[in-house]
Short mmCIF file of C-alpha atoms and ligand atoms in Angstrom, two decimals:
data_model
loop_
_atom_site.label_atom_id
_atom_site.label_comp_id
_atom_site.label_asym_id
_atom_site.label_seq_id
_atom_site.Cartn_x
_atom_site.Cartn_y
_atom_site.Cartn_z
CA UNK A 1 3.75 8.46 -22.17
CA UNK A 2 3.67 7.55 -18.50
CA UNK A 3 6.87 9.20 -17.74
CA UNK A 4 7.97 9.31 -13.95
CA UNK A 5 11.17 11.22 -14.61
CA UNK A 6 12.17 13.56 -12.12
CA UNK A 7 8.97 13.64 -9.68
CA UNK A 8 9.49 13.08 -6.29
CA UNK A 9 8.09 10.17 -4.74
CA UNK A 10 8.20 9.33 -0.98
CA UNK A 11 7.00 5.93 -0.16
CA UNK A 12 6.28 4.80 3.38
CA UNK A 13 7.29 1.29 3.97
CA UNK A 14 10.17 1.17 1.71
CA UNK A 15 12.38 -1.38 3.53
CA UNK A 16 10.85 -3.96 2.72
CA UNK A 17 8.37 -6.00 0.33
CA UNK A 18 5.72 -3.81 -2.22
CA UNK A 19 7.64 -0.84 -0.58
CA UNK A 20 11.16 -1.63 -1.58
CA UNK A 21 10.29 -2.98 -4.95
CA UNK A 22 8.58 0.57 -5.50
CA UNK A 23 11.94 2.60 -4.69
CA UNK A 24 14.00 -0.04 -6.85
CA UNK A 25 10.99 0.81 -9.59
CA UNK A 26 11.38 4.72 -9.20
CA UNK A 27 14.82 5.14 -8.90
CA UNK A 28 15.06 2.84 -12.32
CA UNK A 29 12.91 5.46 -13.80
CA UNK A 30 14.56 8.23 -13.25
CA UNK A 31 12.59 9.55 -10.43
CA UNK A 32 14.23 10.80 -6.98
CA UNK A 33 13.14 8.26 -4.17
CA UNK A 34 12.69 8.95 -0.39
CA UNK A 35 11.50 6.01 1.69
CA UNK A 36 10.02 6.05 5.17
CA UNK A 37 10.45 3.31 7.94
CA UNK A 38 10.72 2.28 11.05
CA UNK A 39 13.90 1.31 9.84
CA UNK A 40 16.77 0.42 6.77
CA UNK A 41 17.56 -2.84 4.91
CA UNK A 42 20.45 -3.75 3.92
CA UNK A 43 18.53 -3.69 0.42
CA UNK A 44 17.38 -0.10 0.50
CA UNK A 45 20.74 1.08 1.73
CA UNK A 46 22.31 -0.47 -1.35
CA UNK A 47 19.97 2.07 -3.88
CA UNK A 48 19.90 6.13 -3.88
CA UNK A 49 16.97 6.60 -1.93
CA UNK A 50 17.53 8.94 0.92
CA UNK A 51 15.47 6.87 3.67
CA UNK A 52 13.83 8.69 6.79
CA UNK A 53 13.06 6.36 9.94
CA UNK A 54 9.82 7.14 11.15
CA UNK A 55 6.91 5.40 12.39
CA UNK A 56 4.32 6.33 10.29
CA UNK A 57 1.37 5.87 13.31
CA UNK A 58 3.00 8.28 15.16
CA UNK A 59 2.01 11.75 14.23
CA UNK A 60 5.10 13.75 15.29
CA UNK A 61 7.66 11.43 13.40
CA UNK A 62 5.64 10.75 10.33
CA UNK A 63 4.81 14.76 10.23
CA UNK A 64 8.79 15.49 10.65
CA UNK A 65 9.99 13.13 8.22
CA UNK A 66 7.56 14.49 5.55
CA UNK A 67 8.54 18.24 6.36
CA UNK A 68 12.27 17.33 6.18
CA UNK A 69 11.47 14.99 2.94
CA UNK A 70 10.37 18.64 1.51
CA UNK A 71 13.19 20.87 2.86
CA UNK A 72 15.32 18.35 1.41
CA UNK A 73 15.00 18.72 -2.00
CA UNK A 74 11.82 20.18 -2.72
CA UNK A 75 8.05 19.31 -2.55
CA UNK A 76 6.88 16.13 -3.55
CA UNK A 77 4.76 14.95 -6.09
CA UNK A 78 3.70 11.40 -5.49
CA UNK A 79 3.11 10.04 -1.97
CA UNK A 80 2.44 6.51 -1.64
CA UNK A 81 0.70 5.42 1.90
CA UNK A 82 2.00 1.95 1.62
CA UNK A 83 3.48 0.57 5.30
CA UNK A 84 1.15 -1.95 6.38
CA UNK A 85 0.96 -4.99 8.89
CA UNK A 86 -1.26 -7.95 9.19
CA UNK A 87 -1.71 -9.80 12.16
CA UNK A 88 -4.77 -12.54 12.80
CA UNK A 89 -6.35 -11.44 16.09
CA UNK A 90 -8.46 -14.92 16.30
CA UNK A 91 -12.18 -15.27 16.50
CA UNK A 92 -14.39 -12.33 18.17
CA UNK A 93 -15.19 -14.15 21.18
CA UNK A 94 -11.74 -14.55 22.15
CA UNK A 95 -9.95 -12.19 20.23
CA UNK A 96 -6.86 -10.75 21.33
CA UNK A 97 -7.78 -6.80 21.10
CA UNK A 98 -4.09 -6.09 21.65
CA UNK A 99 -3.42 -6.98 18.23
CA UNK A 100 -6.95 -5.17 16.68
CA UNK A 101 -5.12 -1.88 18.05
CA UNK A 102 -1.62 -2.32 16.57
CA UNK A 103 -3.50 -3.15 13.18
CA UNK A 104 -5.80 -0.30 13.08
CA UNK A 105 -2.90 1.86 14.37
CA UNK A 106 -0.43 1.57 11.24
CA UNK A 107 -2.93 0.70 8.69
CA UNK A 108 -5.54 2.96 9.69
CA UNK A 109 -3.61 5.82 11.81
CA UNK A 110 -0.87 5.83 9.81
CA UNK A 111 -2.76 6.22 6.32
CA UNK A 112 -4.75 8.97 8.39
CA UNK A 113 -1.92 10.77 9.09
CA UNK A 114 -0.37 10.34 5.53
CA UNK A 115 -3.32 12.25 4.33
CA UNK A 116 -3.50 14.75 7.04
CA UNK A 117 0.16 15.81 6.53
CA UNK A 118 1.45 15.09 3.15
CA UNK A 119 -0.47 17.31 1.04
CA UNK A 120 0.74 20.14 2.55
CA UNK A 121 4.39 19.22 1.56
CA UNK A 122 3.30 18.32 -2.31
CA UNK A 123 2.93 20.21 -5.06
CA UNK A 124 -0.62 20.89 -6.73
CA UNK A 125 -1.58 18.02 -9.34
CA UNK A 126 0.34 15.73 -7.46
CA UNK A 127 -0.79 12.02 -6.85
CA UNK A 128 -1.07 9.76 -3.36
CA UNK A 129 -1.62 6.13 -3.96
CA UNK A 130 -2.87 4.47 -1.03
CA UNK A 131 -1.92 0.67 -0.71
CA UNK A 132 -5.28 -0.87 0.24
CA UNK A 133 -5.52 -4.85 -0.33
CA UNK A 134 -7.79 -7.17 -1.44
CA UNK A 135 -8.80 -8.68 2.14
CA UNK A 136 -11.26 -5.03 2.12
CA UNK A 137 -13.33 -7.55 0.02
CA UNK A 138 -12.65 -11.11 0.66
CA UNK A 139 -11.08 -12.10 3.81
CA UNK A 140 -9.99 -14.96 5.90
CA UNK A 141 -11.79 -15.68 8.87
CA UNK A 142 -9.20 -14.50 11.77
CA UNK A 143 -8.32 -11.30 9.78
CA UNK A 144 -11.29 -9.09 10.87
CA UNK A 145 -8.88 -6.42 12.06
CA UNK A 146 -7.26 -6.41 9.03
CA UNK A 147 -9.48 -6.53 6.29
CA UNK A 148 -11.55 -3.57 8.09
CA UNK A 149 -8.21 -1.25 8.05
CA UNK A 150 -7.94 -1.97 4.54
CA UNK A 151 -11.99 -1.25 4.00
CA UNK A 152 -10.78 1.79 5.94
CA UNK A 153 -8.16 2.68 3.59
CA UNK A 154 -10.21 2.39 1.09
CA UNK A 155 -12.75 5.03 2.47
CA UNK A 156 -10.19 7.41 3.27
CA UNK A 157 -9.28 6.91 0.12
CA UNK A 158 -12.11 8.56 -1.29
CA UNK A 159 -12.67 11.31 1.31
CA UNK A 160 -9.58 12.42 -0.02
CA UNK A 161 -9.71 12.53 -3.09
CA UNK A 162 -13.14 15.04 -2.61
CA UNK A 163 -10.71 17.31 0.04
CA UNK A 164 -8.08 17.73 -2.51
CA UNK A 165 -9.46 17.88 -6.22
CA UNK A 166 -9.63 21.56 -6.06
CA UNK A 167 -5.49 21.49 -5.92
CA UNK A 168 -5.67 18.59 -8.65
CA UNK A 169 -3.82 16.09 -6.03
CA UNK A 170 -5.53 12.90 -7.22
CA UNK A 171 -6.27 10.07 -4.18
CA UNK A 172 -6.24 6.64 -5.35
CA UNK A 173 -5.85 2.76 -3.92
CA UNK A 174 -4.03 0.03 -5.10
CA UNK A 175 -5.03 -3.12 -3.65
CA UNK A 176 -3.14 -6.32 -4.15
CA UNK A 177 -4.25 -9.89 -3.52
CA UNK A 178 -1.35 -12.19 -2.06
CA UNK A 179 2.24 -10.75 -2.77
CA UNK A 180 4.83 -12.84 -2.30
CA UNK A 181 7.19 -10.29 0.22
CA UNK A 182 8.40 -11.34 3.83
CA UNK A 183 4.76 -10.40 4.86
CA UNK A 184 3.43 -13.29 2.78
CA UNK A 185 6.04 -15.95 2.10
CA UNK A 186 6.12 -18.70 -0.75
CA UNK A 187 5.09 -21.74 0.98
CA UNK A 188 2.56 -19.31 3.60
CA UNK A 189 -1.27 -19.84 3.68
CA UNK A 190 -2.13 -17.35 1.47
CA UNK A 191 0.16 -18.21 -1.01
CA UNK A 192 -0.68 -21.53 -1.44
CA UNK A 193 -4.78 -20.71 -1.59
CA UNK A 194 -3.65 -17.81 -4.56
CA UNK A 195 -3.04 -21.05 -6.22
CA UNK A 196 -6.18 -22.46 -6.39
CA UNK A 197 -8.47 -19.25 -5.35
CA UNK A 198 -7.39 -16.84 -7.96
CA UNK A 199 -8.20 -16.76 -11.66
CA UNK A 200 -4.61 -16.70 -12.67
CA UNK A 201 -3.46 -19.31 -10.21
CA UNK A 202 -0.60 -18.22 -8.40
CA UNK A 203 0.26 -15.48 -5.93
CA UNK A 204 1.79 -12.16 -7.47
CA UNK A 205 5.75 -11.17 -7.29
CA UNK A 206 6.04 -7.62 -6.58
CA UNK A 207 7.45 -6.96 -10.63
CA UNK A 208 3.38 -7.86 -10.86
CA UNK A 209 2.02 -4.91 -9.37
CA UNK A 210 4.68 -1.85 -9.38
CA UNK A 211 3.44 -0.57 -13.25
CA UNK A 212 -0.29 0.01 -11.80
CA UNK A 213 1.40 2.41 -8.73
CA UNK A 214 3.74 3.88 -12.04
CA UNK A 215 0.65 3.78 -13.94
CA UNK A 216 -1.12 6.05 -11.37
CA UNK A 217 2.19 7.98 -10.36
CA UNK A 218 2.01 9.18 -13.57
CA UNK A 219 0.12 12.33 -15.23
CA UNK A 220 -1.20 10.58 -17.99
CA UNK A 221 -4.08 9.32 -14.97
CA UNK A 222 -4.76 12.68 -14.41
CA UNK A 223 -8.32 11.84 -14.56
CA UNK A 224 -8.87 9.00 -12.10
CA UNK A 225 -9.27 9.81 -8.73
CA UNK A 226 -11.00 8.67 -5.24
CA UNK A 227 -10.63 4.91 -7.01
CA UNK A 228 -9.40 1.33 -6.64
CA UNK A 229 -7.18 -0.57 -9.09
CA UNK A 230 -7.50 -4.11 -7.85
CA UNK A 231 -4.58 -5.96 -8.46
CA UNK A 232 -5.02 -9.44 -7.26
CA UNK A 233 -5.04 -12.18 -10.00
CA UNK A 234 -8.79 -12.31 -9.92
CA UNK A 235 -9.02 -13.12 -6.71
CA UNK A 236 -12.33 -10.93 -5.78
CA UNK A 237 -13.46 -11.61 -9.37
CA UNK A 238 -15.68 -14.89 -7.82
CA UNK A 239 -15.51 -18.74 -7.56
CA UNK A 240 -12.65 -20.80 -9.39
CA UNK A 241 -12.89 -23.72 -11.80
CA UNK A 242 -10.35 -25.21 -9.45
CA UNK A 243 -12.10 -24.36 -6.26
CA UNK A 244 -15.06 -25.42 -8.27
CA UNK A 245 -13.74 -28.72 -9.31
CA UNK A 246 -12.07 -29.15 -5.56
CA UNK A 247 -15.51 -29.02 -4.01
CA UNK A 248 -17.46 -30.92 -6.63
CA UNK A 249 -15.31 -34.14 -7.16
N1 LIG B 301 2.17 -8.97 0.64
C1 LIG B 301 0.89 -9.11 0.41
O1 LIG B 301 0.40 -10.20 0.04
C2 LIG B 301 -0.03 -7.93 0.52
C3 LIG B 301 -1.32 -8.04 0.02
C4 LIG B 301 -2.21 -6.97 0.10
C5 LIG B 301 -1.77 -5.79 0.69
N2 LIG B 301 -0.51 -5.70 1.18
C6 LIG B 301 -0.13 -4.44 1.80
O2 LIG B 301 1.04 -3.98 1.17
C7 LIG B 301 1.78 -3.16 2.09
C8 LIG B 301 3.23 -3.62 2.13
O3 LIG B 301 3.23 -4.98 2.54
P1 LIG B 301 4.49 -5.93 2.25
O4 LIG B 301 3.95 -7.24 1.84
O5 LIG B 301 5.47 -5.24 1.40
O6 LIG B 301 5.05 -6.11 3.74
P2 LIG B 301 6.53 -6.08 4.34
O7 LIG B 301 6.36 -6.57 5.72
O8 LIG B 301 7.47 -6.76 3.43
O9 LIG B 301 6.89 -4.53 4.34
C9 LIG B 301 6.21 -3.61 5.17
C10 LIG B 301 7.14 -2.47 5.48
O10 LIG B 301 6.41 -1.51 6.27
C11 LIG B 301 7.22 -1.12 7.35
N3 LIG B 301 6.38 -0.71 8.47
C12 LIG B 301 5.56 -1.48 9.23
N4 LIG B 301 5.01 -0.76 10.21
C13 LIG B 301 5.47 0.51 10.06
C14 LIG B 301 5.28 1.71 10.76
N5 LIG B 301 4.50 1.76 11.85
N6 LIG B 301 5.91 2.82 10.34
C15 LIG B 301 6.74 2.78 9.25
N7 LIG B 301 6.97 1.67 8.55
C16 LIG B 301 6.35 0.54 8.95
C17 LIG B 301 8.04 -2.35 7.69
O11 LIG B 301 9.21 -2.00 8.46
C18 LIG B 301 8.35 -2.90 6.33
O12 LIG B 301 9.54 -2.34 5.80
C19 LIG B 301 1.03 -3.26 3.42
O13 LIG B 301 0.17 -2.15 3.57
C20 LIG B 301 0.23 -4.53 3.26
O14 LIG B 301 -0.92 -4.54 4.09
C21 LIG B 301 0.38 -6.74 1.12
#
């Protein structure tokens, strides 16, 4: 059951954090790995995964590397639309729209164009897995650019999955709560609230989340598309007895 052997899986993002623990996931079962990113690590050059630099808002390189991903060694079979920043643009009355673009750029564009080219380089019955987050739902209050590219993901998510369940390529979203990667570190904000907001009090490590991506990587989901697999320690799931008991002593 659940077997990952031998598919393909390109995963944008793979440098670094959810992405790189995905390849080092992959590779470790048996699948062939290619990662897209602005850039290497140090870390990703150290597995097999053939890595293609791209930037995945821009529609030319994201477009090539996928093409080339195909030539390579075949098409692919599971896509995973997971490079992602998050940057706090401040309140709306002095926000700094500079930053609301560069947001909505890679989370938004680049998810866009994930969809818009990928399918066309993957084999029928194939799955993309979207990484979405749980700020689409419950935010913090500086994050407005953020958690609407994620609410964004999350609709393209499912207007996918409707374009392409006629070639059996299933569309779904994993969305994490706080993961602790170089995007959210130990002692960070969000880290530290995981603590007392979430039901299972503590932030996630990345070995916390990569089964649900295997989980829907694999064909044995072949019935669940166009959804969300919330992944974020009850975060979403309401009100704390530690919040709870924070506010009421
Ligand atoms: N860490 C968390 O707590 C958390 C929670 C919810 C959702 N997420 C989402 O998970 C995904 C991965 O986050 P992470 O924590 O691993 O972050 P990370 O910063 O560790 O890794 C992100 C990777 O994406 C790459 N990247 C950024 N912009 C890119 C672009 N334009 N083109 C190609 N690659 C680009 C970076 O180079 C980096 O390797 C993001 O979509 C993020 O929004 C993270």
């Amino acid at each position: 059951m659940f077997e990952v052997k031998g598919k393909r899986v390109l995963i944008t993002g793979g440098a670094s954090g959810i992405g790189l623990a995905l390849v080092k996931h992959f590779l470790a079962e048996g699948a062939c790995v290619i990662a897209v990113d602005l850039h290497g690590s140090d870390a990703l050059t150290e597995t097999d995964a053939e890595l293609f630099t791209a930037d995945v808002s821009d529609e030319t390189e994201l477009s090539v590397a996928l093409e080339r991903a195909a030539e390579s060694g075949g098409k692919l079979d599971v896509v995973i639309n997971n490079a992602g920043i998050a940057l706090p643009e401040g309140r709306f009355e002095d926000a700094d729209l500079s930053i609301l673009e560069k947001v909505f750029n890679v989370n938004v564009k680049g998810v866009y164009l994930g969809l818009k080219y990928a399918p066309r380089y993957m084999n029928d019955g194939g799955s993309i897995i979207n990484t979405g987050s749980a700020a689409a739902h419950i935010t913090m209050p500086e994050y407005t650019s953020y958690s609407v590219s994620k609410s964004g993901v999350l609709a393209m998510t499912r207007t996918a999955s409707l374009q392409l369940g006629s070639r059996g390529i299933r569309v779904n979203a994993v969305s994490p709560g706080t993961v602790l990667t170089p995007m959210e570190s130990v002692d960070g904000p969000e880290a530290r609230i995981s603590v007392q907001a979430t039901a299972l009090e503590r932030p996630a490590n990345t070995d916390d989340i990569v089964g649900v991506y295997h989980f829907l990587a694999a064909d044995e989901s072949r019935y669940i598309t166009g959804s969300e697999i919330r992944v974020d320690g009850g975060w979403v799931a309401g009100m704390t007895y530690k919040t709870m008991d924070k506010v009421l002593s």
